[in-house]
């Protein structure tokens, strides 16, 4: 289904470079950079996941309370609608993908990464960063992306975060997550085709839908990233 919707790609097994006629190649690459570079590391007025998690831990009584606080604050941002994150031009830089869609996934990425940080995962580790992106699509979709990258799913994404994988596999996973997002939007009828067929969301995604989707992602993240022992 993915090839029929977006066109096909080929991947260099040594470098992880993705090429082909897929119509989302350029925007997908840009979105991956934004999710990792802004959603996890932060930029400008938008706090990174590490800082956000540390503040939640300082304010909460325990890690579980910190996780609940992280989720609650991100749900409030999602339900408010609009460009409440203050990202401005950072999100509009992603060509052919509506800014509100980019902003939602940047917000979701920070939320998931913050949960992972509170529970003991190293956000500077590439495997953890890819696991965070996989948590955005979840379930069978995440397994499908990993299999396409030559990675055997081993249950929770925490297993991926604790492992060591070739850079090429991680690049394929990151790109696969974004492609899966686009395919799912199209299959579920949320998106529409415009221009040359690139699926984009028409209009502003309602705050209620943002809240619902983010809550699902939060529940998945809590399952996928259980607390790690202090020595892990």
Short mmCIF file of C-alpha atoms in Angstrom, two decimals:
data_model
loop_
_atom_site.label_atom_id
_atom_site.label_comp_id
_atom_site.label_asym_id
_atom_site.label_seq_id
_atom_site.Cartn_x
_atom_site.Cartn_y
_atom_site.Cartn_z
CA UNK A 1 0.00 0.00 0.00
CA UNK A 2 2.82 2.40 0.88
CA UNK A 3 4.42 2.13 -2.57
CA UNK A 4 1.08 2.67 -4.31
CA UNK A 5 0.42 5.82 -2.31
CA UNK A 6 3.85 7.43 -2.26
CA UNK A 7 5.96 5.69 -4.90
CA UNK A 8 8.87 3.38 -4.22
CA UNK A 9 12.33 3.96 -2.75
CA UNK A 10 15.66 2.19 -2.73
CA UNK A 11 18.11 2.36 0.16
CA UNK A 12 21.88 2.07 0.09
CA UNK A 13 22.61 -0.57 2.76
CA UNK A 14 25.97 1.02 3.61
CA UNK A 15 24.98 4.66 4.00
CA UNK A 16 21.24 4.49 4.54
CA UNK A 17 20.70 7.04 1.76
CA UNK A 18 17.14 6.83 0.43
CA UNK A 19 16.47 7.47 -3.26
CA UNK A 20 13.64 6.80 -5.67
CA UNK A 21 10.50 8.39 -7.08
CA UNK A 22 8.62 8.60 -3.77
CA UNK A 23 6.85 11.96 -3.73
CA UNK A 24 7.52 12.49 -0.05
CA UNK A 25 11.30 11.94 -0.15
CA UNK A 26 12.23 15.61 0.27
CA UNK A 27 9.55 16.58 2.82
CA UNK A 28 10.10 13.33 4.74
CA UNK A 29 13.80 13.99 5.11
CA UNK A 30 13.08 17.50 6.36
CA UNK A 31 10.46 16.25 8.80
CA UNK A 32 12.83 13.65 10.24
CA UNK A 33 15.36 16.43 10.86
CA UNK A 34 12.72 18.59 12.57
CA UNK A 35 11.41 15.76 14.77
CA UNK A 36 14.89 14.85 15.96
CA UNK A 37 16.52 18.28 15.96
CA UNK A 38 13.61 20.29 17.36
CA UNK A 39 11.29 17.74 18.98
CA UNK A 40 14.06 16.05 20.96
CA UNK A 41 16.85 18.62 21.20
CA UNK A 42 14.74 21.78 21.25
CA UNK A 43 15.36 25.06 19.50
CA UNK A 44 14.87 28.69 20.37
CA UNK A 45 11.92 29.10 22.76
CA UNK A 46 10.95 25.43 22.39
CA UNK A 47 12.51 23.44 25.23
CA UNK A 48 14.17 20.16 24.40
CA UNK A 49 13.00 16.87 25.89
CA UNK A 50 15.95 16.60 28.27
CA UNK A 51 15.26 19.98 29.84
CA UNK A 52 11.51 19.38 29.88
CA UNK A 53 11.99 16.04 31.63
CA UNK A 54 14.41 17.45 34.19
CA UNK A 55 11.92 20.19 35.13
CA UNK A 56 9.11 17.64 35.46
CA UNK A 57 11.27 15.49 37.75
CA UNK A 58 12.17 18.50 39.88
CA UNK A 59 8.53 19.45 40.33
CA UNK A 60 7.05 15.97 40.79
CA UNK A 61 7.14 13.65 43.80
CA UNK A 62 8.39 10.67 41.78
CA UNK A 63 9.11 9.58 38.17
CA UNK A 64 5.57 8.31 37.60
CA UNK A 65 4.15 11.68 38.65
CA UNK A 66 6.67 13.38 36.37
CA UNK A 67 5.49 11.29 33.41
CA UNK A 68 1.87 12.18 34.14
CA UNK A 69 2.84 15.86 34.37
CA UNK A 70 4.67 15.68 31.03
CA UNK A 71 1.65 14.11 29.35
CA UNK A 72 -0.78 16.56 30.94
CA UNK A 73 1.17 19.62 29.85
CA UNK A 74 1.51 18.38 26.28
CA UNK A 75 -2.18 17.53 26.09
CA UNK A 76 -2.99 21.07 27.18
CA UNK A 77 -0.81 22.43 24.39
CA UNK A 78 -2.51 20.13 21.88
CA UNK A 79 -6.02 21.01 23.02
CA UNK A 80 -5.27 24.74 22.80
CA UNK A 81 -4.75 24.47 19.04
CA UNK A 82 -2.80 26.91 16.92
CA UNK A 83 0.89 27.63 17.11
CA UNK A 84 1.10 27.55 20.88
CA UNK A 85 4.61 26.10 20.87
CA UNK A 86 6.08 29.30 19.46
CA UNK A 87 8.00 27.42 16.80
CA UNK A 88 7.02 29.87 14.09
CA UNK A 89 9.33 29.60 11.09
CA UNK A 90 10.92 26.36 12.25
CA UNK A 91 7.87 24.32 11.26
CA UNK A 92 7.06 26.21 8.09
CA UNK A 93 10.47 25.29 6.71
CA UNK A 94 9.27 21.76 5.92
CA UNK A 95 8.25 21.94 2.28
CA UNK A 96 4.81 20.65 1.23
CA UNK A 97 3.78 19.53 4.72
CA UNK A 98 1.31 21.82 6.53
CA UNK A 99 2.83 23.63 9.50
CA UNK A 100 0.12 22.46 11.89
CA UNK A 101 0.91 18.82 11.09
CA UNK A 102 4.63 19.36 11.62
CA UNK A 103 3.97 21.19 14.87
CA UNK A 104 1.78 18.37 16.18
CA UNK A 105 4.43 15.74 15.54
CA UNK A 106 7.22 17.92 16.97
CA UNK A 107 5.11 18.26 20.12
CA UNK A 108 4.41 14.53 20.20
CA UNK A 109 8.11 13.75 19.71
CA UNK A 110 9.11 15.91 22.67
CA UNK A 111 6.45 14.32 24.84
CA UNK A 112 7.59 10.77 24.04
CA UNK A 113 11.28 11.67 24.38
CA UNK A 114 10.62 13.36 27.73
CA UNK A 115 8.87 10.23 29.00
CA UNK A 116 11.80 8.12 27.85
CA UNK A 117 14.26 10.47 29.58
CA UNK A 118 12.40 10.35 32.88
CA UNK A 119 12.45 6.57 32.71
CA UNK A 120 16.19 6.36 32.23
CA UNK A 121 16.83 6.33 28.48
CA UNK A 122 19.72 8.20 26.86
CA UNK A 123 18.36 10.69 24.34
CA UNK A 124 21.79 11.23 22.83
CA UNK A 125 21.83 7.61 21.68
CA UNK A 126 20.66 7.18 18.07
CA UNK A 127 18.80 3.97 18.86
CA UNK A 128 16.76 5.75 21.53
CA UNK A 129 15.96 8.59 19.16
CA UNK A 130 14.71 6.14 16.52
CA UNK A 131 12.67 4.32 19.17
CA UNK A 132 11.04 7.63 20.08
CA UNK A 133 10.00 8.17 16.46
CA UNK A 134 8.64 4.63 16.22
CA UNK A 135 6.44 5.30 19.25
CA UNK A 136 4.65 7.95 17.18
CA UNK A 137 3.17 5.30 14.87
CA UNK A 138 3.04 2.41 17.33
CA UNK A 139 1.93 -1.20 17.21
CA UNK A 140 1.97 -3.12 13.96
CA UNK A 141 3.07 -0.04 12.03
CA UNK A 142 6.24 0.21 14.12
CA UNK A 143 6.94 -3.49 13.59
CA UNK A 144 6.44 -3.08 9.85
CA UNK A 145 8.89 -0.19 9.72
CA UNK A 146 11.51 -2.14 11.66
CA UNK A 147 11.15 -5.23 9.49
CA UNK A 148 11.56 -3.10 6.35
CA UNK A 149 14.82 -1.80 7.84
CA UNK A 150 16.02 -5.34 8.49
CA UNK A 151 15.46 -5.13 12.25
CA UNK A 152 13.62 -7.95 14.01
CA UNK A 153 11.02 -6.56 16.47
CA UNK A 154 11.65 -7.86 19.97
CA UNK A 155 8.62 -6.55 21.79
CA UNK A 156 8.80 -3.14 23.41
CA UNK A 157 10.71 -0.34 21.73
CA UNK A 158 12.85 -0.20 24.86
CA UNK A 159 14.68 -3.17 23.36
CA UNK A 160 15.64 -1.10 20.34
CA UNK A 161 16.75 1.77 22.57
CA UNK A 162 19.06 -0.59 24.49
CA UNK A 163 20.64 -2.10 21.38
CA UNK A 164 23.24 -1.11 18.83
CA UNK A 165 22.26 -0.91 15.18
CA UNK A 166 24.02 0.17 11.97
CA UNK A 167 23.48 3.80 11.01
CA UNK A 168 21.88 2.67 7.77
CA UNK A 169 19.18 0.73 9.62
CA UNK A 170 18.42 3.67 11.90
CA UNK A 171 18.13 6.04 8.93
CA UNK A 172 15.73 3.63 7.26
CA UNK A 173 13.65 3.43 10.44
CA UNK A 174 13.46 7.22 10.78
CA UNK A 175 12.41 7.67 7.15
CA UNK A 176 9.99 4.76 7.39
CA UNK A 177 8.20 6.35 10.34
CA UNK A 178 7.48 9.52 8.36
CA UNK A 179 6.36 7.55 5.31
CA UNK A 180 4.05 5.51 7.53
CA UNK A 181 2.55 8.68 8.97
CA UNK A 182 1.72 9.90 5.46
CA UNK A 183 0.32 6.54 4.38
CA UNK A 184 -1.86 6.25 7.47
CA UNK A 185 -3.29 9.72 6.97
CA UNK A 186 -4.27 8.82 3.42
CA UNK A 187 -5.69 5.39 4.28
CA UNK A 188 -7.84 6.83 7.07
CA UNK A 189 -9.23 9.59 4.90
CA UNK A 190 -7.84 12.39 7.05
CA UNK A 191 -5.68 13.67 4.23
CA UNK A 192 -6.50 14.68 0.69
CA UNK A 193 -4.44 14.70 -2.46
CA UNK A 194 -3.45 18.02 -3.93
CA UNK A 195 -0.89 19.16 -6.48
CA UNK A 196 1.17 16.18 -7.61
CA UNK A 197 -0.46 13.77 -5.20
CA UNK A 198 1.40 14.52 -1.99
CA UNK A 199 -1.00 13.75 0.87
CA UNK A 200 -1.45 16.75 3.11
CA UNK A 201 -3.99 17.61 5.74
CA UNK A 202 -6.44 20.22 4.54
CA UNK A 203 -7.09 23.10 6.90
CA UNK A 204 -6.24 23.21 10.58
CA UNK A 205 -6.42 19.92 12.43
CA UNK A 206 -9.05 20.34 15.12
CA UNK A 207 -7.83 20.65 18.69
CA UNK A 208 -10.06 17.75 19.70
CA UNK A 209 -8.40 15.44 17.17
CA UNK A 210 -4.95 16.63 18.23
CA UNK A 211 -5.82 15.82 21.86
CA UNK A 212 -7.15 12.37 20.99
CA UNK A 213 -4.16 11.42 18.84
CA UNK A 214 -1.63 12.73 21.36
CA UNK A 215 -3.32 10.82 24.18
CA UNK A 216 -2.99 7.60 22.19
CA UNK A 217 0.67 8.29 21.54
CA UNK A 218 1.21 9.00 25.25
CA UNK A 219 -0.38 5.69 26.27
CA UNK A 220 1.82 3.85 23.79
CA UNK A 221 4.95 5.64 25.01
CA UNK A 222 4.26 4.68 28.63
CA UNK A 223 4.07 1.05 27.54
CA UNK A 224 7.04 1.09 25.19
CA UNK A 225 9.46 2.80 27.60
CA UNK A 226 9.23 1.11 31.03
CA UNK A 227 11.49 2.45 33.77
CA UNK A 228 15.07 1.26 33.45
CA UNK A 229 17.16 0.20 36.45
CA UNK A 230 19.43 2.96 37.68
CA UNK A 231 22.48 1.05 36.53
CA UNK A 232 21.12 0.48 32.96
#
